[in-house]
């Protein structure tokens, strides 16, 4: 039986730092209980709301004492290092000595909550210590409640909760990426720039390693049987039972024989086992005598080149990518593996961002076509309505979209994509039933294989994002919140058949603001920086903006409400009139997190 060892490790924790006025003889003593109580309340909130990738609650570590000076700050820092703390939150209801009590670890994302109360000046400390963070080049997020609370009030207001959770979620993503790997399986696909794996991005901005294997490693492992043969038999049987083969759109004269199609099924199942083992390792291989291969590459995300050197001769990677990205397989319901098609490492990073922020499987797609209302009416006779009235985007690619993207999971009766710990066996079955595995187009994939074919249900809030590299600037993030939409069946069929109908489709409509890149649906398409996008369930644009600020990656376009944007306080010192320009200046000034 396969053992998933990905999450058998010491997860990073959230460090809570209760800071206090260090003056004795009555001042500090009167504040000890309230200050530590605030720290415990924050820890309780975060542990109850946030989860690790394995579904377990996030753990918090509280400093042993309140921090009134530099010695106690150093003791807390040592405790945090020993406990694998990956981000810190400082809380206080009172004035404290800023530079003596602050967190000075440059690699830890940090936030400060200054209690809004009139009894003691917590807000004064907040302003003072954030000033120190700015002066020392250690950006920190400031949290200050909108309404004054009574002295001794131990509750956390809703607006403070929102910022604490947003910071902690993004900070945990930063900590979870640190020390992990991107595994490049192959090299550059068809000249796609995102396939050029940029080590500066991964090492300086994300704190990750880069690992590389040639696609010939798949051939070696298949030829030499370096996979679990028992799991292969079980996987193939599961595929035959649950993966429905769809119609073959290839001209009859060049279609593969039934025998060849059956051999292709065997190959793509082996490829799935091998890619997973390359990413995360497999203890079973050691039992079979392959100790080195059993280790894997500690990869939290990977990419497969495929086209064309592989797919001109071997079955394509669509099944492998789609199933690994999904939240289930022959071993049951489990957390997804993040795999980018065409080795587009930049889109892989966005998929990783979305996964770490939501715990849900991700959709990888071409941002293929903008359909205007006039064009849809001309081609189909149908007039777009509802959310799609201003046009829509056709998101489609050959196979890396997780089957969760069918929308066959539900929350409160509405289509959803859920974390694996919430998915039922029935929901996983519905996702499989809603997917056809179509023999690959031999025009694109001369070596054959299978592509997933499904239609995403409408009505789901979604966020599309893309990381781009610009020479002289570095990474830049784009974000577009919107919705999946339904079209009448005949309209979908007409539009879908104008491209390759054997691939999964998501009809996506971005939210429009009437400004900049979001003046129209066309302008979103026109401003998109690359041919691919990563699509995550939910409106997580605000969370991605916070994460990007932590990593010092500027955001060039987004449609997130201004009041939801949460960045380090020092960003405002670089300009308040044009937040986008200030973001670029701040990221350039402070530089990558790990450089």
PDB file of C-alpha atoms in Angstrom, residues 236 245 248 250 254-268 311-316 439-440 442 445-450:
ATOM      1  CA  UNK A 236      -4.982   0.372 -13.643  1.00  0.00           C
ATOM      2  CA  UNK A 245     -13.118   6.897 -22.195  1.00  0.00           C
ATOM      3  CA  UNK A 248     -12.098   9.717 -30.536  1.00  0.00           C
ATOM      4  CA  UNK A 250      -9.160  11.857 -34.781  1.00  0.00           C
ATOM      5  CA  UNK A 254      -5.111   7.660 -38.327  1.00  0.00           C
ATOM      6  CA  UNK A 255      -6.851   6.562 -35.127  1.00  0.00           C
ATOM      7  CA  UNK A 256      -4.895   4.342 -32.775  1.00  0.00           C
ATOM      8  CA  UNK A 257      -5.971   0.717 -32.561  1.00  0.00           C
ATOM      9  CA  UNK A 258      -7.743  -0.611 -29.490  1.00  0.00           C
ATOM     10  CA  UNK A 259      -4.583  -2.471 -28.545  1.00  0.00           C
ATOM     11  CA  UNK A 260      -2.532   0.735 -28.774  1.00  0.00           C
ATOM     12  CA  UNK A 261      -5.067   2.666 -26.718  1.00  0.00           C
ATOM     13  CA  UNK A 262      -4.900   0.005 -24.008  1.00  0.00           C
ATOM     14  CA  UNK A 263      -1.108   0.223 -24.007  1.00  0.00           C
ATOM     15  CA  UNK A 264      -1.425   4.010 -23.726  1.00  0.00           C
ATOM     16  CA  UNK A 265      -3.566   3.593 -20.620  1.00  0.00           C
ATOM     17  CA  UNK A 266      -0.864   1.468 -19.043  1.00  0.00           C
ATOM     18  CA  UNK A 267       1.781   4.023 -19.943  1.00  0.00           C
ATOM     19  CA  UNK A 268      -0.048   7.075 -18.599  1.00  0.00           C
ATOM     20  CA  UNK A 311       4.664  13.817 -26.938  1.00  0.00           C
ATOM     21  CA  UNK A 312       5.897  13.307 -30.495  1.00  0.00           C
ATOM     22  CA  UNK A 313       6.767   9.751 -29.481  1.00  0.00           C
ATOM     23  CA  UNK A 314       5.109   8.851 -26.155  1.00  0.00           C
ATOM     24  CA  UNK A 315       1.570   9.302 -24.774  1.00  0.00           C
ATOM     25  CA  UNK A 316       1.039  12.818 -23.454  1.00  0.00           C
ATOM     26  CA  UNK A 439      -8.034   9.961 -27.040  1.00  0.00           C
ATOM     27  CA  UNK A 440      -5.538  12.754 -27.588  1.00  0.00           C
ATOM     28  CA  UNK A 442      -2.832  13.254 -32.897  1.00  0.00           C
ATOM     29  CA  UNK A 445       0.182  14.700 -29.647  1.00  0.00           C
ATOM     30  CA  UNK A 446       1.650  12.289 -32.182  1.00  0.00           C
ATOM     31  CA  UNK A 447       2.437   9.797 -29.425  1.00  0.00           C
ATOM     32  CA  UNK A 448      -1.211   9.503 -28.382  1.00  0.00           C
ATOM     33  CA  UNK A 449      -2.491   9.440 -24.823  1.00  0.00           C
ATOM     34  CA  UNK A 450      -5.639  10.832 -23.238  1.00  0.00           C
TER      35      UNK A 450
END
